[in-house]
XYZ file of C-alpha atoms in Angstrom:
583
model
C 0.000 0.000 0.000
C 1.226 3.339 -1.168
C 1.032 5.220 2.489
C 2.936 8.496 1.420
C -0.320 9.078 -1.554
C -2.572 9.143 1.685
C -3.828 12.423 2.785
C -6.668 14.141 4.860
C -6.941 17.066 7.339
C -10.166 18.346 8.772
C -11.834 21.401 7.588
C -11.698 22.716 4.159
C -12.379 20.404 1.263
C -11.501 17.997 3.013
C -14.291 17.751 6.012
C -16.487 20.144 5.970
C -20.460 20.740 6.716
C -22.390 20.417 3.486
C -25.511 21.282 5.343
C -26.733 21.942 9.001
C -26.148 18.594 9.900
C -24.053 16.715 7.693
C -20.631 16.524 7.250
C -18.419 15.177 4.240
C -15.433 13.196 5.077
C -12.622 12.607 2.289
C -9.497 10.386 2.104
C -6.757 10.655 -0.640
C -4.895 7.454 -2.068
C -2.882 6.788 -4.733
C -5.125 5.986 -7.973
C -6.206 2.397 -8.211
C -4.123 0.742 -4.838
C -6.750 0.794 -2.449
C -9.622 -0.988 -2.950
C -11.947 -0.274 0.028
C -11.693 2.304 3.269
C -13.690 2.166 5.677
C -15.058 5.315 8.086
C -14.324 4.536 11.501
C -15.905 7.192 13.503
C -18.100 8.678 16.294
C -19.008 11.367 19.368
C -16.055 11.687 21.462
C -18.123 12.008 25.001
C -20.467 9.226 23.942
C -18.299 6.725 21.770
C -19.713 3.368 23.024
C -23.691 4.590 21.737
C -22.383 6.413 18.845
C -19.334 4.583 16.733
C -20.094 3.688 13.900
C -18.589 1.826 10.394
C -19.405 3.240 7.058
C -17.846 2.496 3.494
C -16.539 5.036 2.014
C -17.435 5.582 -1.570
C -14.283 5.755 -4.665
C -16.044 9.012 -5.943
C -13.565 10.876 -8.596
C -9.996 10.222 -9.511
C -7.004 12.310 -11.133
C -4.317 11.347 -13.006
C -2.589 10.362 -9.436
C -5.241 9.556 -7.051
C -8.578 8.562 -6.169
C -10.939 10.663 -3.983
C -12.863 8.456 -1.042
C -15.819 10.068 0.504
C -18.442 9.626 3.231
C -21.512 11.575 4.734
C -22.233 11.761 7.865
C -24.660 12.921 10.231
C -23.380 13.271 13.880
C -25.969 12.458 16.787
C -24.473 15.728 18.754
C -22.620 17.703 15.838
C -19.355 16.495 17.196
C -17.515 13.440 15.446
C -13.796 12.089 15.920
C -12.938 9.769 13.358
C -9.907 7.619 11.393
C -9.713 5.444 8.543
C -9.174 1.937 7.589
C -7.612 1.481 4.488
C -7.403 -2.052 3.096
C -5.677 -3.259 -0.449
C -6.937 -6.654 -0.969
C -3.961 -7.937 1.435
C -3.688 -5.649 4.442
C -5.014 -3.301 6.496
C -3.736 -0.273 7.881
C -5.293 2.507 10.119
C -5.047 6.298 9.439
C -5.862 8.537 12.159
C -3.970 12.501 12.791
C -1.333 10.590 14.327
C 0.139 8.810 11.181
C -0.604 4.935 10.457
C -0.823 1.889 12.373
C -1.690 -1.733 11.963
C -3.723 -2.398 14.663
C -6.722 -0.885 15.942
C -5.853 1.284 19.171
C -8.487 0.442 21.614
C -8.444 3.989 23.048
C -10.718 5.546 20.489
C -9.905 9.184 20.888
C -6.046 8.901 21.025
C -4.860 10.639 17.734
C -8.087 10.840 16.254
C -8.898 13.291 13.554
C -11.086 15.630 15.177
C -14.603 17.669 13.867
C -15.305 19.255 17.054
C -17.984 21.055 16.276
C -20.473 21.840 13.135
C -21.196 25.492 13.758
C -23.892 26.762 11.461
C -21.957 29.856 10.661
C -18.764 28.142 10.021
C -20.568 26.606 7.036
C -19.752 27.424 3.660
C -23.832 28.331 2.279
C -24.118 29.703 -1.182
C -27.835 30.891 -1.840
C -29.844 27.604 -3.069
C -31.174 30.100 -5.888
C -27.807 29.806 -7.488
C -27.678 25.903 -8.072
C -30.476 26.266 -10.434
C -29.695 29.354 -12.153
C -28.284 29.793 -16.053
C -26.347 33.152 -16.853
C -26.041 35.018 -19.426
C -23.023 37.350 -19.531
C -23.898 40.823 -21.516
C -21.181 43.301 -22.112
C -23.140 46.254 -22.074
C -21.700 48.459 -24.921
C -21.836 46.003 -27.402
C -25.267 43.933 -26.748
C -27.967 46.395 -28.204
C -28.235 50.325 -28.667
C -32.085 50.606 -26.883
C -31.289 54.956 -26.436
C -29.330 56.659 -29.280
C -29.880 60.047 -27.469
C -27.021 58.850 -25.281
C -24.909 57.710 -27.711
C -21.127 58.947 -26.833
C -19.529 61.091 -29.638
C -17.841 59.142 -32.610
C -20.208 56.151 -31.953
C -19.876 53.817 -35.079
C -22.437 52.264 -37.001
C -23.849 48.472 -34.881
C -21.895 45.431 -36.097
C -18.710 46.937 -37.119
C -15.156 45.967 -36.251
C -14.753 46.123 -32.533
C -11.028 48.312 -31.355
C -9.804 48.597 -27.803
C -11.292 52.360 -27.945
C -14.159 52.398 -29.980
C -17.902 52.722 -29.601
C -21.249 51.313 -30.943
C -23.811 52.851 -28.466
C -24.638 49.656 -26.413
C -26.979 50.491 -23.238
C -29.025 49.479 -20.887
C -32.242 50.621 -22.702
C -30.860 47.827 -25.640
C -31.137 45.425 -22.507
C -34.781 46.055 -21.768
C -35.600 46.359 -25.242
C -34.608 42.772 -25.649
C -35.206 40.968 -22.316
C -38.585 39.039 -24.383
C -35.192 37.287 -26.247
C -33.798 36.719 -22.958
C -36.362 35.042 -21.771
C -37.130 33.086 -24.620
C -34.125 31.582 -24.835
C -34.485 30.091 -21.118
C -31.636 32.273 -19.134
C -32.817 33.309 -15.534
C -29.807 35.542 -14.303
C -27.503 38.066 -15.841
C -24.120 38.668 -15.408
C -23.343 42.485 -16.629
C -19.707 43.732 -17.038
C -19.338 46.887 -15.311
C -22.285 49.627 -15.825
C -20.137 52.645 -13.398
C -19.123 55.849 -15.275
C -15.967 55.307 -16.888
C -13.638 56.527 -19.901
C -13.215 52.812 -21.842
C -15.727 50.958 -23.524
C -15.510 48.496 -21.019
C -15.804 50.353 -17.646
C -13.127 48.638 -15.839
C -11.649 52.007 -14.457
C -14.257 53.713 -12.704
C -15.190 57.389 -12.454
C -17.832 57.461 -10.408
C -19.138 54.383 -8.314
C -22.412 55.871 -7.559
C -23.377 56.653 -11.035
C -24.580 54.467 -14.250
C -22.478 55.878 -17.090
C -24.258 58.254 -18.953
C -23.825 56.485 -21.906
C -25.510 53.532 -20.661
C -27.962 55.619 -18.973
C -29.036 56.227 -15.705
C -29.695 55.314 -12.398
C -33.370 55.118 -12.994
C -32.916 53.133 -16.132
C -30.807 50.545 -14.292
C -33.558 50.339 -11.270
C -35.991 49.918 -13.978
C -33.902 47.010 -15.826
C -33.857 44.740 -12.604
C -37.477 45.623 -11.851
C -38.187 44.300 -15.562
C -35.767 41.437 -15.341
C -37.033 40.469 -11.482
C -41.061 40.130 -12.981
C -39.400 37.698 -15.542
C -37.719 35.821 -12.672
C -34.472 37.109 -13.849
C -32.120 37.956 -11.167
C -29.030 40.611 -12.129
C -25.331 40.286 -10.921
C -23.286 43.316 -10.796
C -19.132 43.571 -11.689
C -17.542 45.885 -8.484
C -13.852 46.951 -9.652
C -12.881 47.242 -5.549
C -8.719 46.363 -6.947
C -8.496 49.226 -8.412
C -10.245 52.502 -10.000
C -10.280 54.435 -12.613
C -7.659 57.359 -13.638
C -10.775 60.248 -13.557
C -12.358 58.424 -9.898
C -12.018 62.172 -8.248
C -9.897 61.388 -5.237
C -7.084 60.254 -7.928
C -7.422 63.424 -9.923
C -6.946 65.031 -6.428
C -3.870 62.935 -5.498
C -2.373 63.965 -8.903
C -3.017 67.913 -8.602
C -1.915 67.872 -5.129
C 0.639 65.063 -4.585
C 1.554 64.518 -1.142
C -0.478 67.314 0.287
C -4.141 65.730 -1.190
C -6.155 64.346 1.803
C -6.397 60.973 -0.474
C -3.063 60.287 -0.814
C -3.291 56.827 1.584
C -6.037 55.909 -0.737
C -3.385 54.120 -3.036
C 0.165 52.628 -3.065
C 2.088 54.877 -3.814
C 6.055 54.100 -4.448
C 7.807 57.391 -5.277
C 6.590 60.892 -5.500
C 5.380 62.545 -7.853
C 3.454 60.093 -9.403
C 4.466 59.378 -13.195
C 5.632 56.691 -15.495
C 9.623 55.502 -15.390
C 10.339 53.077 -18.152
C 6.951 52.001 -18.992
C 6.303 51.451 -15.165
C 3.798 53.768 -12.541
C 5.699 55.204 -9.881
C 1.866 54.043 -8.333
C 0.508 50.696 -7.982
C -1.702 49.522 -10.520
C -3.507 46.958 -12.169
C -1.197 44.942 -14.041
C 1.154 47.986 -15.056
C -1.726 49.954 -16.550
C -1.811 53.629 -15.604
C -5.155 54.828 -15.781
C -5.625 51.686 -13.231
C -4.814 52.941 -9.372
C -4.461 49.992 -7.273
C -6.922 51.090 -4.436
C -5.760 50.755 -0.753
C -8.517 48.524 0.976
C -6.610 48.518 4.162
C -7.451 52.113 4.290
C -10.593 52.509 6.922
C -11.917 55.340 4.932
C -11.535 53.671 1.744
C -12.844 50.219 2.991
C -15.782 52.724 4.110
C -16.463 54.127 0.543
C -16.594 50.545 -0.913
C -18.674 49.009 1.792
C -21.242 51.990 1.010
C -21.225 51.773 -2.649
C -22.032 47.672 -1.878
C -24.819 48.936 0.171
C -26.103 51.535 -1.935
C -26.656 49.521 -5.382
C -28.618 46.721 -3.172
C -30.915 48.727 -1.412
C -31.651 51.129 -3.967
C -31.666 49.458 -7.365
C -32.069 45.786 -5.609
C -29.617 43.729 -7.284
C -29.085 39.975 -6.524
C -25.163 39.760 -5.958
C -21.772 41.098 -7.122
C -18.943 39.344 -9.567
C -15.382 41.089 -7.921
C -12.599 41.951 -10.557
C -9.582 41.095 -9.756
C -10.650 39.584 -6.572
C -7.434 38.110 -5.688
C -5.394 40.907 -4.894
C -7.614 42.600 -2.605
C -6.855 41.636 0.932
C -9.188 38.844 2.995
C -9.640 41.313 5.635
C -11.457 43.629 3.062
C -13.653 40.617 1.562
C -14.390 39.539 4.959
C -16.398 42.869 5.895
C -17.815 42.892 2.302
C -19.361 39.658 3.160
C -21.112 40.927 5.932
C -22.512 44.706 4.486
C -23.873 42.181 1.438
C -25.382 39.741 3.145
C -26.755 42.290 5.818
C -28.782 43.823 2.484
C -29.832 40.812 1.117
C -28.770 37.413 2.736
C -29.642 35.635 -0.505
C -26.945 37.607 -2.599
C -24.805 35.761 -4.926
C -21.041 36.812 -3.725
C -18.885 35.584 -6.850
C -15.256 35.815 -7.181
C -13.241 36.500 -9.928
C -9.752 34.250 -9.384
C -8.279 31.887 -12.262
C -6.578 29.700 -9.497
C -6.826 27.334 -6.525
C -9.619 29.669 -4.795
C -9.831 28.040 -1.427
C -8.619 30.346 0.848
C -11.526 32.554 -0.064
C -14.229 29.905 -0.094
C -14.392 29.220 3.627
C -18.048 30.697 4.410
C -16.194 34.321 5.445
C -15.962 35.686 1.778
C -17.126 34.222 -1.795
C -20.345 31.829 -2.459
C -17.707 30.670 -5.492
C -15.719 31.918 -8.035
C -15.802 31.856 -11.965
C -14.904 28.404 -12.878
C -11.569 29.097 -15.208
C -9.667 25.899 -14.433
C -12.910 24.405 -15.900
C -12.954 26.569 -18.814
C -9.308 25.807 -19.775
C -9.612 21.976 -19.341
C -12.950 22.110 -21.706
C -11.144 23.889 -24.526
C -8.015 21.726 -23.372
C -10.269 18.512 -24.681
C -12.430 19.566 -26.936
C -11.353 22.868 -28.891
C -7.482 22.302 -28.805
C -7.850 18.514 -28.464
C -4.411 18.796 -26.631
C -5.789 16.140 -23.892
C -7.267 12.448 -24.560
C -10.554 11.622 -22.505
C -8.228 9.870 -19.636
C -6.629 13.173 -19.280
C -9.697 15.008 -19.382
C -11.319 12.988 -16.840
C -8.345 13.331 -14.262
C -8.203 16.835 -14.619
C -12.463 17.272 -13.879
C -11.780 15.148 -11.049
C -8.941 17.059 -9.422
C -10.946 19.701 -10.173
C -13.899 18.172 -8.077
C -11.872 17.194 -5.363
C -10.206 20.820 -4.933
C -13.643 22.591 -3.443
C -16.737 21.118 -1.223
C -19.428 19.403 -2.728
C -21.765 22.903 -1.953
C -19.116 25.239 -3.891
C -18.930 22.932 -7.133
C -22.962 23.082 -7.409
C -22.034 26.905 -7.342
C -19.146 27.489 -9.262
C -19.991 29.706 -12.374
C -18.786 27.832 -14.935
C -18.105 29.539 -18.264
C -16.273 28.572 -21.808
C -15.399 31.973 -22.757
C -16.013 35.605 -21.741
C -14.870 39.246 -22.923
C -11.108 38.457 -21.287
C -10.981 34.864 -23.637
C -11.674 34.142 -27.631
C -14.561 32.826 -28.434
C -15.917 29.197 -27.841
C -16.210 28.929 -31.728
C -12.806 30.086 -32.611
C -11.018 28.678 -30.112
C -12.972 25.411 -31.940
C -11.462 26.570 -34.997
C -14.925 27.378 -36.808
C -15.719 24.201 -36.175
C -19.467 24.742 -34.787
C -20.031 20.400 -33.825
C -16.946 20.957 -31.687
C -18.642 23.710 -30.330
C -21.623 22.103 -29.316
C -20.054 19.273 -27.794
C -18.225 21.409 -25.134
C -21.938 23.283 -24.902
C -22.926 20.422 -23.616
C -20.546 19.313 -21.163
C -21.086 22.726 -19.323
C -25.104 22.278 -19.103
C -24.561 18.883 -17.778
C -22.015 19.245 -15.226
C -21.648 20.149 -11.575
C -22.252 24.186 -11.230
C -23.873 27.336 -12.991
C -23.619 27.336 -16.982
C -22.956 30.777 -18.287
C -23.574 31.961 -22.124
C -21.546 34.347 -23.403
C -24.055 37.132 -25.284
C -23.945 35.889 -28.722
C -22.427 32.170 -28.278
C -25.295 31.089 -28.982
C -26.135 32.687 -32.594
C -22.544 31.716 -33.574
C -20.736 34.893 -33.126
C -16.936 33.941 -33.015
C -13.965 36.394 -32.703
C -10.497 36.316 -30.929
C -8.473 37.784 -27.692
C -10.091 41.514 -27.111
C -11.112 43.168 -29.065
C -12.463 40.684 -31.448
C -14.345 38.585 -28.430
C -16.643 41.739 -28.266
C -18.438 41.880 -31.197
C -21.610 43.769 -31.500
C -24.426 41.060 -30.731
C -25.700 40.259 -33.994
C -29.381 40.545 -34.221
C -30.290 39.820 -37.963
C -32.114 36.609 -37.951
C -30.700 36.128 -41.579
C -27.249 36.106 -39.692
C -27.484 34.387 -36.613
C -26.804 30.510 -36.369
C -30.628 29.792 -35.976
C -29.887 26.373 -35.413
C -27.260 27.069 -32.546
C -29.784 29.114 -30.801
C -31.926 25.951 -30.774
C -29.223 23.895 -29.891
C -28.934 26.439 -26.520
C -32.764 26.617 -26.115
C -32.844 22.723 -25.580
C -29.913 22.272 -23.394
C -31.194 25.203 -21.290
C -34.599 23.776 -20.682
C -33.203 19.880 -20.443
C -31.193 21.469 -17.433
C -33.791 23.465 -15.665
C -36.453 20.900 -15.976
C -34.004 18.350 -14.252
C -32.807 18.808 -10.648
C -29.999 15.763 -11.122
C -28.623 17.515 -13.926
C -27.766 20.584 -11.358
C -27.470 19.283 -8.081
C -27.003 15.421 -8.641
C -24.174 12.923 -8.294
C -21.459 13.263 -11.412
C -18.789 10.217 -12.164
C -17.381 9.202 -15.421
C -18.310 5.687 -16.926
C -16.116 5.774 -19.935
C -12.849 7.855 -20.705
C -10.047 5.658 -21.570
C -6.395 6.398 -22.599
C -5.836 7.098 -26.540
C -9.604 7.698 -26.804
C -11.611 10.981 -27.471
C -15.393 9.545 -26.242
C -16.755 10.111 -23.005
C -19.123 8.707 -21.397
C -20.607 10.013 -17.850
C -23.871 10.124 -15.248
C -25.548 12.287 -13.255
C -27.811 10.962 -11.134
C -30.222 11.509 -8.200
C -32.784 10.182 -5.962
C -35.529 10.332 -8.516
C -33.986 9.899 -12.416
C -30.354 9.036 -14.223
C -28.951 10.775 -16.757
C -25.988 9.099 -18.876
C -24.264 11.179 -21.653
C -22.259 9.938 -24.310
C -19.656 12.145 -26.264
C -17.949 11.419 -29.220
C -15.562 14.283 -30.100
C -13.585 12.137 -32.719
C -13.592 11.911 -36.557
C -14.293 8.159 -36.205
C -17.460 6.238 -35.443
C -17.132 5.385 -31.354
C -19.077 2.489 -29.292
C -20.142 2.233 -25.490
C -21.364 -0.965 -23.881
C -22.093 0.551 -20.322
C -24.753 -0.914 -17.594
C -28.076 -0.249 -17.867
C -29.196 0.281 -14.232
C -32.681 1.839 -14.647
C -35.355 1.102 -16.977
C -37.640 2.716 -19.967
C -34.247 4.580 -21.308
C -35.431 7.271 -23.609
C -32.972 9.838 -25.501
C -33.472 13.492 -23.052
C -33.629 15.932 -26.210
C -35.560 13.989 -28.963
C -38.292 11.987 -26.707
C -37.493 8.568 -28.541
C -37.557 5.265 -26.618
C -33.706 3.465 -26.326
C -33.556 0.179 -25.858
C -31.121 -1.598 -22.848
C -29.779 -5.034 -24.154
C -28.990 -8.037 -21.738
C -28.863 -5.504 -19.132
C -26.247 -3.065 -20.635
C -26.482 -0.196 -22.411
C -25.170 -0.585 -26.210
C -25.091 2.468 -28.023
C -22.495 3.988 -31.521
C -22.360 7.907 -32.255
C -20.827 9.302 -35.528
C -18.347 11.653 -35.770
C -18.798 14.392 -33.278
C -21.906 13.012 -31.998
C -23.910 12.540 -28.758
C -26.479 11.626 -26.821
C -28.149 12.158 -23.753
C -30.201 9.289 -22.052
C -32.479 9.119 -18.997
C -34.010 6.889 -16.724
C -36.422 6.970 -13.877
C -34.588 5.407 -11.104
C -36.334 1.502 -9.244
């Protein structure tokens, strides 16, 4: 047995509350040497009434390990626990105090310890989430609904999109077309920023109590989330709290006055006065861009201002929640106390995260609900746009992915396969719109929250900025009608299905050498088994047929389960999606 692969700690993603009373317990071993643990575990005051066995179950593996995992529900909230690991020839006990091969008979002696499941502790994204689909709209380029606000120079809708220029995008165009919105199935929005700000895509705010008057105004944004809200559609906000823009008036003061402006401890500065040396801001910035001030958050009076410009957009224009830029370089402490002024205004908020890396230190229950699934997104083009990754490879890499977060944040994660910072899905597929579809897919039938980019799903396609935001295209005679129905199904499929959002995922099929997947998602009530086929070649799955009266999910027609199995071919670049009622 390979004892140095083993690994667990408590808290974390490793045991953690899922809900008031449960806990999840996981165990790490190497991939494929153990092949049974055992959960050996119980109240520490009360062991003799309590203890209990319980098999752990091999949930999902990486290219190095397999995941082991057990739920439990503690009489008293309290449970000390170990493990018992056996390989077919041996057993061996884990507990915090390293490995034995006997069974200590004093129970609590090195026991890994959960003393306690605290309900505030928990990490509790709002259940609203888990069955929401987003729709990501880049204001200035989605439709012009108010040409009276058009900024000067605006260029005619649907031309070639610059780093500077403008096409008159607003929120009007938003309300104007909410009937498309809701026809194609979408019941959240995800808006890049809306603030007053010099770009065209508001990342370097002027004023963080004011729409941009080219967008509109205040009123016009209460009115879009009252619109959207009688729809059922609930509206996410992007906060820039890194950094602000080069015209946000306490900067303009801090450059007039230098060391003598009262704001001056409202950024990080390095050398006075402030100006560029060799490309570089004598300031901190974002990245190394200049009209970016890094804001100081460990500043009481700027934490203040931020806190009350949270505050203000929920209470008076009643948003549902807030995406953070640049989320990761803002400290904890900050994130911490934004926590609490959000949820104060609306304990149902949707507190999202933007951070491209291991995100765990802020997913703990004291800052984000999740964060915008990007190791996801660059494992899905990995497989199935690049094809730089067999299905083996794809599989390990969803399952380490799995295994990173709790069970609660995963059913949260927003989970995306492009955005304005990344090509588009259909370039990146190289045109290629069955490639497309196929990844499409994946994303509405995994773990977490779907997100359509504004336009994916007519067809538009473009590259790295500027060419990812295109104006939306609203010509019928242009769009990718077929696409859009392709997105209309997969939409409804998931919202009509709770065990396509909150159920049990495991692959079936993803072997070595091969690009066909095949995978479940299950719960209590129905089964769900997808087959994928991203190859040029014709590709077969024999899998086991647990449930009955298979039918394919998008077409309605019967599929038959021979000699108990499931036997089933797909063309090039084909799939299928099959359900049964679970007996």
């Amino acid at each position: 047995m390979n004892l140095q692969a083993v690994y667990h700690r408590i808290k974390q993603n490793w045991s953690y509350a899922y809900d008031a009373e449960t806990l999840h317990i996981r165990l790490r071993t190497a991939r494929g040497d153990v092949q049974r643990v055992r959960l050996l575990c119980g109240d520490k005051y009360d062991w003799k009434r309590t203890n209990m066995e319980i098999d752990m179950e091999r949930g999902v593996s990486d290219a190095l390990f397999d995941y082991w995992e057990a739920r439990v529900r503690p009489p008293y909230k309290r449970l000390i626990y170990r493990f018992a690991l056996h390989d077919g020839e041996e057993t061996v006990y884990y507990s915090e105090a390293g490995f034995d091969t006997e069974l200590t008979p004093q129970y609590y002696k090195g026991a890994f310890d959960f003393p306690y499941l605290h309900e505030t502790d928990r990490i509790a994204p709002p259940e609203w989430v888990k069955d929401a689909v987003f729709y990501q709209i880049f204001p200035e380029r989605f439709a012009n609904g108010d040409p009276s606000n058009d900024p000067d120079g605006t260029e005619p809708w649907g031309g070639e999109p610059t780093p500077k220029n403008f096409f008159g995008g607003d929120l009007q165009g938003v309300i104007d077309r909410l009937d498309y919105l809701t026809e194609l199935g979408v019941n959240a929005i995800y808006f890049t920023p809306v603030f007053e700000a010099t770009t065209n895509h508001k990342y370097d705010t002027s004023d963080y109590f004011r729409v941009d008057p080219h967008f509109g105004t205040n009123e016009t944004l209460k009115t879009l989330v009252r619109e959207c809200h009688a729809r059922g559609i609930r509206v996410l906000l992007d906060a820039v709290f890194n950094h602000s823009g080069r015209q946000f008036a306490p900067f303009v003061d801090v450059i007039e006055k230098g060391e003598e402006s009262p704001y001056k401890d409202w950024f990080h500065v390095r050398k006075w006065p402030l100006r560029i040396e060799d490309g570089v801001p004598t300031y901190e910035t974002f990245a190394f861009e200049p009209i970016m001030p890094k804001l100081n958050t460990s500043n009481p009076e700027v934490r203040d201002y931020l806190l009350k410009v949270a505050s203000y957009w929920m209470d008076e224009i009643g948003i549902d929640g807030w995406r953070l830029d640049v989320a990761n370089e803002v400290d904890h402490q900050f994130w911490r106390e934004f926590r609490q002024t959000v949820k104060k205004a609306n304990p149902d908020a949707y507190i999202l995260g933007e951070i491209m890396h291991d995100a765990m230190p802020w997913l703990q229950g004291d800052q984000f609900d999740a964060v915008m699934n990007y190791p996801f997104t660059n494992t899905v083009i990995d497989f199935f746009a690049s094809q730089e990754i067999d299905s083996a490879g794809f599989a390990a890499a969803i399952g380490a992915l799995l295994a990173s977060y709790p069970a609660q944040v995963n059913e949260a994660s927003f989970n995306l396969v492009g955005s304005h910072d990344t090509p588009r899905l259909l370039t990146r597929c190289g045109g290629d719109r069955r490639l497309a579809r196929l990844a499409v897919l994946f994303q509405f039938t995994f773990v977490g929250v779907p997100c359509v980019y504004y336009g994916d799903e007519v067809g538009l396609d473009g590259g790295y900025d500027p060419g990812c935001r295109k104006c939306m295209e609203w010509d019928e005679a242009r769009q990718d009608r077929e696409q859009l129905a392709f997105y209309r199904a997969l939409i409804r499929l998931r919202l009509s299905h709770r065990a396509l959002r909150t159920g049990g995922f495991r692959f079936l099929q993803a072997e070595p050498g091969s690009s066909s997947l095949a995978y479940e998602r299950w719960d209590e009530r129905e089964r769900f088994v997808i087959l994928i086929n991203r190859g040029g070649r014709q590709a077969g799955f024999r899998l086991p047929a647990a449930g009955t009266e298979w039918t394919d999910a998008l077409s309605g027609e019967a599929v038959a389960a021979a000699g108990g199995n499931l036997v089933c071919s797909l063309p090039p670049y084909g799939y299928k999606v099959l359900r049964s009622k679970r007996v």
